[in-house]
Short mmCIF file of C-alpha atoms in Angstrom, two decimals:
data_model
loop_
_atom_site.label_atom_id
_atom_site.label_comp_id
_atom_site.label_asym_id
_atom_site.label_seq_id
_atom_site.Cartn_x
_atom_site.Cartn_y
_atom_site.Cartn_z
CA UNK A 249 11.39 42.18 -8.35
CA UNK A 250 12.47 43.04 -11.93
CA UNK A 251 10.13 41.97 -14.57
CA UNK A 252 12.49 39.55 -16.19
CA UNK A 253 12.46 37.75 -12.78
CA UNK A 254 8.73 37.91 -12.60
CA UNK A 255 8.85 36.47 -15.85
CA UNK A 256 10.68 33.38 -14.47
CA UNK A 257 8.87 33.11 -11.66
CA UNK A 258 5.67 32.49 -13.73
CA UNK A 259 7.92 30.53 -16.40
CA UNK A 260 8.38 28.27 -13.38
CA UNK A 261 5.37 27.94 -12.07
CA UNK A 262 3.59 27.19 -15.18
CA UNK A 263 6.00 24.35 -15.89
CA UNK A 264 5.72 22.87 -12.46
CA UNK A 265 1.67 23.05 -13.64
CA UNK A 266 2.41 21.53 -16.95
CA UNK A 267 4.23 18.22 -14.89
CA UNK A 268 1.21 18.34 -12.58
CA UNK A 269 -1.33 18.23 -15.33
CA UNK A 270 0.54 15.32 -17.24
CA UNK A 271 0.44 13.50 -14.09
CA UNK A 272 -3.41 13.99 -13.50
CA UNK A 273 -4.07 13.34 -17.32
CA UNK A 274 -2.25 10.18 -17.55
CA UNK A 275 -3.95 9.03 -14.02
CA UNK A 276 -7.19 9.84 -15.86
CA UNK A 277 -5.83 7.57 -19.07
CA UNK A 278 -4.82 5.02 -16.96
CA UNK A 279 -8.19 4.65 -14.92
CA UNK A 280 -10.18 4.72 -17.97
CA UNK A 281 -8.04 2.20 -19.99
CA UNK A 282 -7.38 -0.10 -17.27
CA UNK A 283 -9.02 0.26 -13.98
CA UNK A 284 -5.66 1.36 -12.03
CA UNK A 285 -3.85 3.77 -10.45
CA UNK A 286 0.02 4.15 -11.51
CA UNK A 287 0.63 2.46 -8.13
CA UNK A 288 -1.51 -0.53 -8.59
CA UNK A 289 -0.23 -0.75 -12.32
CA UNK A 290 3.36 -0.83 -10.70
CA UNK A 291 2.51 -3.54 -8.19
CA UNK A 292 1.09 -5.94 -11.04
CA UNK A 293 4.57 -5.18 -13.03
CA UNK A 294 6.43 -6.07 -10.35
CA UNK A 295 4.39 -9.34 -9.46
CA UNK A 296 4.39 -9.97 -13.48
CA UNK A 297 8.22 -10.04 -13.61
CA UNK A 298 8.96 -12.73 -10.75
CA UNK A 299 8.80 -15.99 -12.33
CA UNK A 300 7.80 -18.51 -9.68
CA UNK A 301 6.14 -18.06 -6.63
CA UNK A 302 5.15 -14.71 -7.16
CA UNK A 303 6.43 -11.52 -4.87
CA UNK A 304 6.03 -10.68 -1.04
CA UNK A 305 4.95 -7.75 0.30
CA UNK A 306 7.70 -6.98 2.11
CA UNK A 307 9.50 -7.48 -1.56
CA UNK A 308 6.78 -5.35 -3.05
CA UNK A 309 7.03 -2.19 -0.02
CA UNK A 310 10.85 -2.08 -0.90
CA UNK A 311 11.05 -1.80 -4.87
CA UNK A 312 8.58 0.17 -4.80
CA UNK A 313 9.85 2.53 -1.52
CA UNK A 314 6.44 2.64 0.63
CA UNK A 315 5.09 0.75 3.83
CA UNK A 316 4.04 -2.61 4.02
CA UNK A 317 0.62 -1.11 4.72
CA UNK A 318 0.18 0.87 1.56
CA UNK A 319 1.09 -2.45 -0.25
CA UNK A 320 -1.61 -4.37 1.47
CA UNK A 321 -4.10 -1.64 0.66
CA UNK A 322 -2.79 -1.44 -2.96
CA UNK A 323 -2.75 -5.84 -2.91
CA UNK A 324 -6.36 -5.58 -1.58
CA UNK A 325 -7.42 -3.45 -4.40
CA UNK A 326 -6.15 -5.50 -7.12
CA UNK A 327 -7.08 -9.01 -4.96
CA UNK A 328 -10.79 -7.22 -5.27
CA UNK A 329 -10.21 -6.67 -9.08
CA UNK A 330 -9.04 -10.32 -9.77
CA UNK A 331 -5.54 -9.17 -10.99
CA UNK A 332 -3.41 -10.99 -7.80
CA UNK A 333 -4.20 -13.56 -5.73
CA UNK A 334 -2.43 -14.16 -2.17
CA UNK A 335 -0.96 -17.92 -1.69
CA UNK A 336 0.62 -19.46 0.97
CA UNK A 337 4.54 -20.05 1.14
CA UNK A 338 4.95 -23.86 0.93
CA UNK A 339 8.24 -23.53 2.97
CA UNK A 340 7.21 -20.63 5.32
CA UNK A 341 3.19 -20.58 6.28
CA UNK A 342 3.73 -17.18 7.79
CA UNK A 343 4.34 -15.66 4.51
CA UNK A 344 2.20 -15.05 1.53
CA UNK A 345 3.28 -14.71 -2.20
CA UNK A 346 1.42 -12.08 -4.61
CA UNK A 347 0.52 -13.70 -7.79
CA UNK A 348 -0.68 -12.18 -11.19
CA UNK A 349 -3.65 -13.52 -12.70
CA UNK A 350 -4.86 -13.43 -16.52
CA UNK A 351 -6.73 -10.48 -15.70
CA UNK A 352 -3.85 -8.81 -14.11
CA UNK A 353 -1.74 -9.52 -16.97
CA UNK A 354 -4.42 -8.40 -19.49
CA UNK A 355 -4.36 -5.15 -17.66
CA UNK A 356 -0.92 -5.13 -17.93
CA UNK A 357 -1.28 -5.39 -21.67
CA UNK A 358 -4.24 -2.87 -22.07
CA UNK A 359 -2.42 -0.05 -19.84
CA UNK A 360 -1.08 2.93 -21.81
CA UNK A 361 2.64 3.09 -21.33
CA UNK A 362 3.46 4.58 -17.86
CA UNK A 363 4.07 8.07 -17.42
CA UNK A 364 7.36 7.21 -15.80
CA UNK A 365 8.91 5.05 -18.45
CA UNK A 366 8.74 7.48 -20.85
CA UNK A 367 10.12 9.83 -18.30
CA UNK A 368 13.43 7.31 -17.73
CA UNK A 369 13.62 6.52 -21.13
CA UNK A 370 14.26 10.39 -21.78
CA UNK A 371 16.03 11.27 -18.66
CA UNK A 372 18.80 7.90 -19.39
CA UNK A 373 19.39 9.56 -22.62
CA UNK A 374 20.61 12.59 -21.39
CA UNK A 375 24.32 13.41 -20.90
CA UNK A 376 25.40 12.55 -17.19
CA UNK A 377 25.72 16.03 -16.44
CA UNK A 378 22.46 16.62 -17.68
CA UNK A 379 21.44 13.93 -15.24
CA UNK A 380 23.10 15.64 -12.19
CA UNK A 381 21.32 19.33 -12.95
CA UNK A 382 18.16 17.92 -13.39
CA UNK A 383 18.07 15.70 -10.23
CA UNK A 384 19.52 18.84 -8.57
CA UNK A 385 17.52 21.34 -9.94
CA UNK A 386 14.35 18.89 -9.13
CA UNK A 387 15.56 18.52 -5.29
CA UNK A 388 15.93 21.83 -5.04
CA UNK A 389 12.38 22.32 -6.13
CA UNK A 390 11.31 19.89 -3.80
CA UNK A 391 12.86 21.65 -1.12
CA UNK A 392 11.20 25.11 -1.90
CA UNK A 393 8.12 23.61 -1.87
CA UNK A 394 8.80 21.63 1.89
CA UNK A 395 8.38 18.58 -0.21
CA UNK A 396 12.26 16.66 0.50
CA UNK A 397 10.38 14.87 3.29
CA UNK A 398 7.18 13.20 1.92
CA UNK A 399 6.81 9.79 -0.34
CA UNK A 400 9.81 9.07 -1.79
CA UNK A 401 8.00 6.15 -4.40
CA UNK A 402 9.85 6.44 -7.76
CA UNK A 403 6.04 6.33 -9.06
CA UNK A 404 4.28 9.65 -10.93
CA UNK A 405 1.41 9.80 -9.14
CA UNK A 406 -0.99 12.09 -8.11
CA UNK A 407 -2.38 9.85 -4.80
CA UNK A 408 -2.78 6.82 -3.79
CA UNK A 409 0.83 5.86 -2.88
CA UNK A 410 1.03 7.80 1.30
CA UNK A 411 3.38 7.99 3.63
CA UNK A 412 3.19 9.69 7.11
CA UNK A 413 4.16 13.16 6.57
CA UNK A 414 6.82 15.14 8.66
CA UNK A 415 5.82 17.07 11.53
CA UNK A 416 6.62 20.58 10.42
#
C-alpha cells in the first residue's frame, strides 16, 4: 500500500468517525434537552403533523421504515412519558390512533433541531449530481462495511430504531 493510499484510508476512516461522533453527540443533546431518542422525537413529529385523529401505527412503521413492533415499543415509551396517548377509532374499534399531548408538543418545541434536518437541508442544496455521488459513494460505504442489509429508517441514530439483521 503506497502511503498516499494509507493516507486515504485513515482520511476515510476518520470521517466515517467524525459522522459517528455527531450522531452520538446530538443523541446526547437530544436526551438531555428533551428526554428522547431521535426515534421517539420522529414519532411525536409525525403524530404532531396529522391534524385529526392522530396517526396509526401501521401509519407510523411505514413513514418511518421499521416494524410495527419497534413502533409500539417507541409508542410505549412516549405513552410512559405523557407525550401520546392511544384512543380508540370511532369507526374501526380494532384500531388505535396515536395522539400528541401538550407535553409531547412541548418536547417538540424544546428539542434541538434534528441531526437529520440539517443533514437534508444541506444535502437538497446540492447539485443533482452531487446528490447521485453522495448517495452512491454512501451505499458503497455501506456495502464495505456489510451494512446494505440492516435498518433502513431515514433516522440518524445511534440505537434504538432495530430491525432483524441478515443472516450472514
Amino acid at each position: 500500500m503506497s502511503e498516499s493510499s494509507a493516507q486515504r484510508t485513515d482520511d476515510s476512516l476518520i470521517a466515517l468517525r467524525r459522522i459517528l461522533r455527531a450522531t452520538e453527540l446530538y443523541e446526547r443533546t437530544l436526551a438531555r434537552a428533551a428526554g428522547l431518542t431521535s426515534a421517539q422525537l420522529r414519532v411525536l413529529q409525525i403524530v404532531a403533523e396529522q391534524r385529526h385523529g392522530g396517526a396509526t401505527p401501521t401509519a407510523l412503521a411505514g413513514r418511518m421504515g421499521v416494524s410495527q413492533a419497534t413502533v409500539t415499543t417507541l409508542v410505549d415509551k412516549l405513552v410512559s412519558h405523557g407525550m401520546v396517548t392511544r384512543i380508540r377509532s370511532d369507526t374501526d374499534r380494532r384500531q388505535t390512533h396515536v395522539v400528541i399531548t401538550e407535553a409531547g408538543r412541548a418536547a417538540i418545541e424544546t428539542a434541538p433541531d434534528a441531526l437529520q434536518q440539517r443533514f437534508v437541508q444541506a444535502f437538497e442544496g446540492l447539485e443533482d449530481w452531487e446528490q447521485a455521488q453522495l448517495v452512491s459513494s454512501l451505499e458503497r460505504v455501506a456495502g464495505m462495511l456489510d451494512a446494505a442489509g440492516l435498518d433502513a429508517s431515514p433516522v440518524l441514530t445511534l440505537g434504538d430504531i432495530k430491525r432483524e439483521e441478515p443472516e450472514r
